[in-house]
mmCIF file of C-alpha atoms in Angstrom:
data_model
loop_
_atom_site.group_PDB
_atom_site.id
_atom_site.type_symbol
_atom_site.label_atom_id
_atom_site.label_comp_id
_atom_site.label_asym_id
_atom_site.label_seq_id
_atom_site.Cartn_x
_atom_site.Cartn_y
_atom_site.Cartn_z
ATOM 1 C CA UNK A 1 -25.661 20.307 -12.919
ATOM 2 C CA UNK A 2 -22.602 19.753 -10.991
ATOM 3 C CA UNK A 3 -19.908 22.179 -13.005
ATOM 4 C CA UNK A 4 -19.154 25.011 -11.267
ATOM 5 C CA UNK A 5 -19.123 26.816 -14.555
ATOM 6 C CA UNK A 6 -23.013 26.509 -14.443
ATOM 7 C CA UNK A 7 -23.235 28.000 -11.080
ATOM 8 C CA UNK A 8 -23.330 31.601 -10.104
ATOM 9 C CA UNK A 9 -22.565 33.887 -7.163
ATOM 10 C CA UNK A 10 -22.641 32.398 -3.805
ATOM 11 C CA UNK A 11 -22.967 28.204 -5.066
ATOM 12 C CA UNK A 12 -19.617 28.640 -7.206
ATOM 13 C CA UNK A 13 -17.973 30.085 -3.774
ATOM 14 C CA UNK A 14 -19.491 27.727 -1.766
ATOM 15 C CA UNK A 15 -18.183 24.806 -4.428
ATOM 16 C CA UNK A 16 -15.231 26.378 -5.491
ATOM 17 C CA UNK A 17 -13.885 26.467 -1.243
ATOM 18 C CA UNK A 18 -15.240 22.763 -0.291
ATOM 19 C CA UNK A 19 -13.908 21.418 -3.706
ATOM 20 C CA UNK A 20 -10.740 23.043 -2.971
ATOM 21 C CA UNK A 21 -9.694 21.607 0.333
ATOM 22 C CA UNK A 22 -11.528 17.961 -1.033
ATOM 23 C CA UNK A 23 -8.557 18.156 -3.133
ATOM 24 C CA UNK A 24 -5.891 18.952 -0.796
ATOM 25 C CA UNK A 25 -7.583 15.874 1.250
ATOM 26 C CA UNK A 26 -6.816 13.977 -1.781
ATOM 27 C CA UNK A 27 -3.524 15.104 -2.996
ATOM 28 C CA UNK A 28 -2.416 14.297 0.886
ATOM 29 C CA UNK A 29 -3.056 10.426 0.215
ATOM 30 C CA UNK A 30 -1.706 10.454 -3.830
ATOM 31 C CA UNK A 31 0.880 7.768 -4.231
ATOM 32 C CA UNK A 32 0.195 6.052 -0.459
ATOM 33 C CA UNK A 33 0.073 2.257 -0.036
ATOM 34 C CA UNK A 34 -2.938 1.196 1.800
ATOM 35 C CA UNK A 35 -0.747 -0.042 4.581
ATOM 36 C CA UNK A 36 0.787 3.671 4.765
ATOM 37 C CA UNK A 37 -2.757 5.022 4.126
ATOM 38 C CA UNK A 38 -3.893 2.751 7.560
ATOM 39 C CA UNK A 39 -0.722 3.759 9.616
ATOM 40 C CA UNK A 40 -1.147 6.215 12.495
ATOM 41 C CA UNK A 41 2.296 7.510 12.423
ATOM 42 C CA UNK A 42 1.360 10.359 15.494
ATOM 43 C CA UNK A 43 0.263 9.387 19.083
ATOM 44 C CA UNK A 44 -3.660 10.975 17.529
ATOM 45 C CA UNK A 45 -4.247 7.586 16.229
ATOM 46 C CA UNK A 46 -5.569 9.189 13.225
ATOM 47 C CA UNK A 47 -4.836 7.500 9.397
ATOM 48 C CA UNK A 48 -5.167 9.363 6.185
ATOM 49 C CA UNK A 49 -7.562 6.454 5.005
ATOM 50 C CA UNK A 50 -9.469 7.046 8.201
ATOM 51 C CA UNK A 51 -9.826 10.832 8.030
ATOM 52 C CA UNK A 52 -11.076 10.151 4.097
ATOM 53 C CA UNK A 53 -13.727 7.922 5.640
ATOM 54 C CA UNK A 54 -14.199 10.281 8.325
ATOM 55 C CA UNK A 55 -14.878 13.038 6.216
ATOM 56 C CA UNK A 56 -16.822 11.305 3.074
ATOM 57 C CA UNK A 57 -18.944 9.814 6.071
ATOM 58 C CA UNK A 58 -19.270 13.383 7.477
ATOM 59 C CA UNK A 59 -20.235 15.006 3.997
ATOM 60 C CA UNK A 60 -22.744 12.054 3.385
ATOM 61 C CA UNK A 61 -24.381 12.542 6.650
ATOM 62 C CA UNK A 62 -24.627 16.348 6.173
ATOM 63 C CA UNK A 63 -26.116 16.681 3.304
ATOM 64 C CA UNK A 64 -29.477 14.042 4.210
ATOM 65 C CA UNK A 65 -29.773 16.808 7.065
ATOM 66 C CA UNK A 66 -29.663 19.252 4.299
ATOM 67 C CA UNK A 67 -32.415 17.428 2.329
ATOM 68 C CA UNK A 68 -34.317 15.937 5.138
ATOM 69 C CA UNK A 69 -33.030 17.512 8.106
ATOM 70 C CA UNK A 70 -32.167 15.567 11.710
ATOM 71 C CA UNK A 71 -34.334 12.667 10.980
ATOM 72 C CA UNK A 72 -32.509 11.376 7.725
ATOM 73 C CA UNK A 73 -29.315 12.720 9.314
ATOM 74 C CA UNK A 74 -30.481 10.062 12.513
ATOM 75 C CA UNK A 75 -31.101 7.272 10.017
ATOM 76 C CA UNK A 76 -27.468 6.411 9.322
ATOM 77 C CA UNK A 77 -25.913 4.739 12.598
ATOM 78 C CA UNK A 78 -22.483 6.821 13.427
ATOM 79 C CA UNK A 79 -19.674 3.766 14.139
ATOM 80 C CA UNK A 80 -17.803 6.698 16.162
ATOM 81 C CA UNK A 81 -14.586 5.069 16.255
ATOM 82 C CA UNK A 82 -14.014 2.866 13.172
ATOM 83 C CA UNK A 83 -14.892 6.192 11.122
ATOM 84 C CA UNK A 84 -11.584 7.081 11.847
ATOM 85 C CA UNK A 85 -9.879 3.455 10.987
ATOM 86 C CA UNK A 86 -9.306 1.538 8.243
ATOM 87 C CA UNK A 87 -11.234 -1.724 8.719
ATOM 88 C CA UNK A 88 -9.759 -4.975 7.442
ATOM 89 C CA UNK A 89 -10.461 -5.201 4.006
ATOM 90 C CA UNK A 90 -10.858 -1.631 3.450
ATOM 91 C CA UNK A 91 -8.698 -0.418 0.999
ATOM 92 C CA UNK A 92 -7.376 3.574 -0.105
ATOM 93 C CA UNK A 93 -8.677 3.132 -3.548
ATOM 94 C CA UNK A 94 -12.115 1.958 -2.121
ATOM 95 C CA UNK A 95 -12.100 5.123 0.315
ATOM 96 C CA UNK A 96 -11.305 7.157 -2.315
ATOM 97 C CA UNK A 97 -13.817 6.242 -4.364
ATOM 98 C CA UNK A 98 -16.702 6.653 -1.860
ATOM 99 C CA UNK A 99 -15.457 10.299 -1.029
ATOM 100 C CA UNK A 100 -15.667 11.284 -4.565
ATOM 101 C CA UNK A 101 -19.198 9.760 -4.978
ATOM 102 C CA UNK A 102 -20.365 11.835 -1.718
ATOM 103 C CA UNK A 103 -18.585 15.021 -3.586
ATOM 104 C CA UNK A 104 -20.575 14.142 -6.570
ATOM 105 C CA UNK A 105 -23.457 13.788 -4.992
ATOM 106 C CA UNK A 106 -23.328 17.172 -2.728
ATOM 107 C CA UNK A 107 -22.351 19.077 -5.793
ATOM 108 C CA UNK A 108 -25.435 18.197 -7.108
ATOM 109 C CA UNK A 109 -27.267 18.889 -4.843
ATOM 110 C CA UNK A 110 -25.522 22.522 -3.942
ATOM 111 C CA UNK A 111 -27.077 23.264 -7.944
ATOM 112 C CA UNK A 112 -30.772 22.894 -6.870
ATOM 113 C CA UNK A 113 -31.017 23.093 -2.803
ATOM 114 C CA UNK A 114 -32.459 26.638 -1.075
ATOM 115 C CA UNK A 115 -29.373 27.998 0.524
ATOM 116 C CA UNK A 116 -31.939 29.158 2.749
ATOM 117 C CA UNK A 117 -34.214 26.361 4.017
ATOM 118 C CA UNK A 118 -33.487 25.219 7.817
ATOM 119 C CA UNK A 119 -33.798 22.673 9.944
ATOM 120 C CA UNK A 120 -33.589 21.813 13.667
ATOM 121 C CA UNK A 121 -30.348 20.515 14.478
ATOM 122 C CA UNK A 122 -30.404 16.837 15.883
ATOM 123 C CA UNK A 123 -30.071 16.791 19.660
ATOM 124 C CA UNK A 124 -26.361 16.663 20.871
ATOM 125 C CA UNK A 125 -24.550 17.816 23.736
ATOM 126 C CA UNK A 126 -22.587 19.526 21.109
ATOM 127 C CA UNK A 127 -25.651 21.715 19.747
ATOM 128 C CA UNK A 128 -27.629 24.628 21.195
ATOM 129 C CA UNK A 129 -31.080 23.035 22.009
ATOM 130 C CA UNK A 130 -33.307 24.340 19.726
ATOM 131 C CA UNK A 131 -31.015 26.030 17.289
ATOM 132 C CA UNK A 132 -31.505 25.461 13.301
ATOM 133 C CA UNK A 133 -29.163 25.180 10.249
ATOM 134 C CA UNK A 134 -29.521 26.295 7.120
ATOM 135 C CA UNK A 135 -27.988 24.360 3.965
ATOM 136 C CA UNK A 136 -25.833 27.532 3.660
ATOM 137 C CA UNK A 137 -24.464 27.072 7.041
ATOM 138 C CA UNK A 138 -24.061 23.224 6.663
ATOM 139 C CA UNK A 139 -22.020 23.564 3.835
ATOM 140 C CA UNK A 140 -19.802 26.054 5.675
ATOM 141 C CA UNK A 141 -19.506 23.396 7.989
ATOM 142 C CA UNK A 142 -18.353 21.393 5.077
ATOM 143 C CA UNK A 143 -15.473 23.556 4.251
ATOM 144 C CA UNK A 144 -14.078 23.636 7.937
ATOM 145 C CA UNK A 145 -14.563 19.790 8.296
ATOM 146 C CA UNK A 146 -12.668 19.507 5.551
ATOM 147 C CA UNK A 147 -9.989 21.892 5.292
ATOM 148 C CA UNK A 148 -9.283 20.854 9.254
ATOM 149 C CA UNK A 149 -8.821 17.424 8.822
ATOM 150 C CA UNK A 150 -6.943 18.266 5.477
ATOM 151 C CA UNK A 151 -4.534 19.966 7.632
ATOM 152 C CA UNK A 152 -4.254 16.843 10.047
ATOM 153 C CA UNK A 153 -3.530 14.625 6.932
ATOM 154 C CA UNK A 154 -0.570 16.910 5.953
ATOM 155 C CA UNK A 155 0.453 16.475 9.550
ATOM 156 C CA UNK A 156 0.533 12.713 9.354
ATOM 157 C CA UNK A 157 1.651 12.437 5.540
ATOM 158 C CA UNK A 158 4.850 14.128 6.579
ATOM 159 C CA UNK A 159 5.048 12.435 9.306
ATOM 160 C CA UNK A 160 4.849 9.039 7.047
ATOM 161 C CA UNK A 161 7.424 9.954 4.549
ATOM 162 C CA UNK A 162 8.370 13.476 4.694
ATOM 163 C CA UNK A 163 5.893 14.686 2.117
ATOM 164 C CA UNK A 164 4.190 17.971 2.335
ATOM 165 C CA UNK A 165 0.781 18.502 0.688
ATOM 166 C CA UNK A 166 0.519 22.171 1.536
ATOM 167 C CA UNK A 167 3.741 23.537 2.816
#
């Protein structure tokens, strides 16, 4: 079940906002070479193909905490700084493709996951020790993970050739 149209009440809004901003993420990188899609056209260093990694890799990650909680989330090894790069041989089509297989894949499971269910939060300096998500609140997380770094692709899109995603 991954139509919205078979969703009620709180999953539709929950879809509806993270498949928004997904597609102003992709409409930022429509029409890019994958040389322009690798530039980092700011002093950030960021790329658009980068921040589509970034936040497919993000999604991906989120959602085996969502099923399985910190210790599938730990499973996956976190390259840090090549999540934001586009490594040689890496192209914008490839990235692309991946992100819409991990939006796939999370819309399925927003149809038959309990909104409610939590689990301990891995242990980061960036987490309150001890604190819990629920799969309601990671997919809130979602939507601001992606509508912020869909705002820093505008940024560098215009930046590349003067074209404006959401302005």
């Amino acid at each position: 079940m991954t139509s919205t149209e078979q969703l009620t009440g709180e999953r539709t809004d929950l879809l509806q906002a993270l498949r928004r901003h997904r597609g102003f993420l992709l409409q930022t990188v429509d029409g890019l070479t994958d040389e322009q899609a690798a530039s980092r056209p700011t002093v950030s260093g960021l790329c658009l193909g980068g921040l589509i990694k970034h936040v497919a890799g993000v999604e991906h990650r989120w959602m085996l905490f969502a099923v399985g909680g910190a210790e599938a989330m730990g499973r996956e090894e976190v390259d840090w700084v090549g999540q934001f790069q586009m490594a040689p041989g890496e192209t914008l089509a490839g990235l692309v493709e991946r992100f819409q297989e991990v939006a796939a894949r999370t819309d399925e499971l927003v149809a038959t996951l309990d909104l409610d269910a939590a689990h301990p939060l891995p242990q980061a300096p960036w987490f309150e020790p001890g604190a819990s998500w629920t799969v309601r609140r990671v997919l809130l997380h979602l939507i601001a993970e992606t509508s912020q770094h869909a705002g820093h692709a505008d940024i560098l899109r215009e930046s590349i050739d003067g074209a404006k995603t959401m302005g």
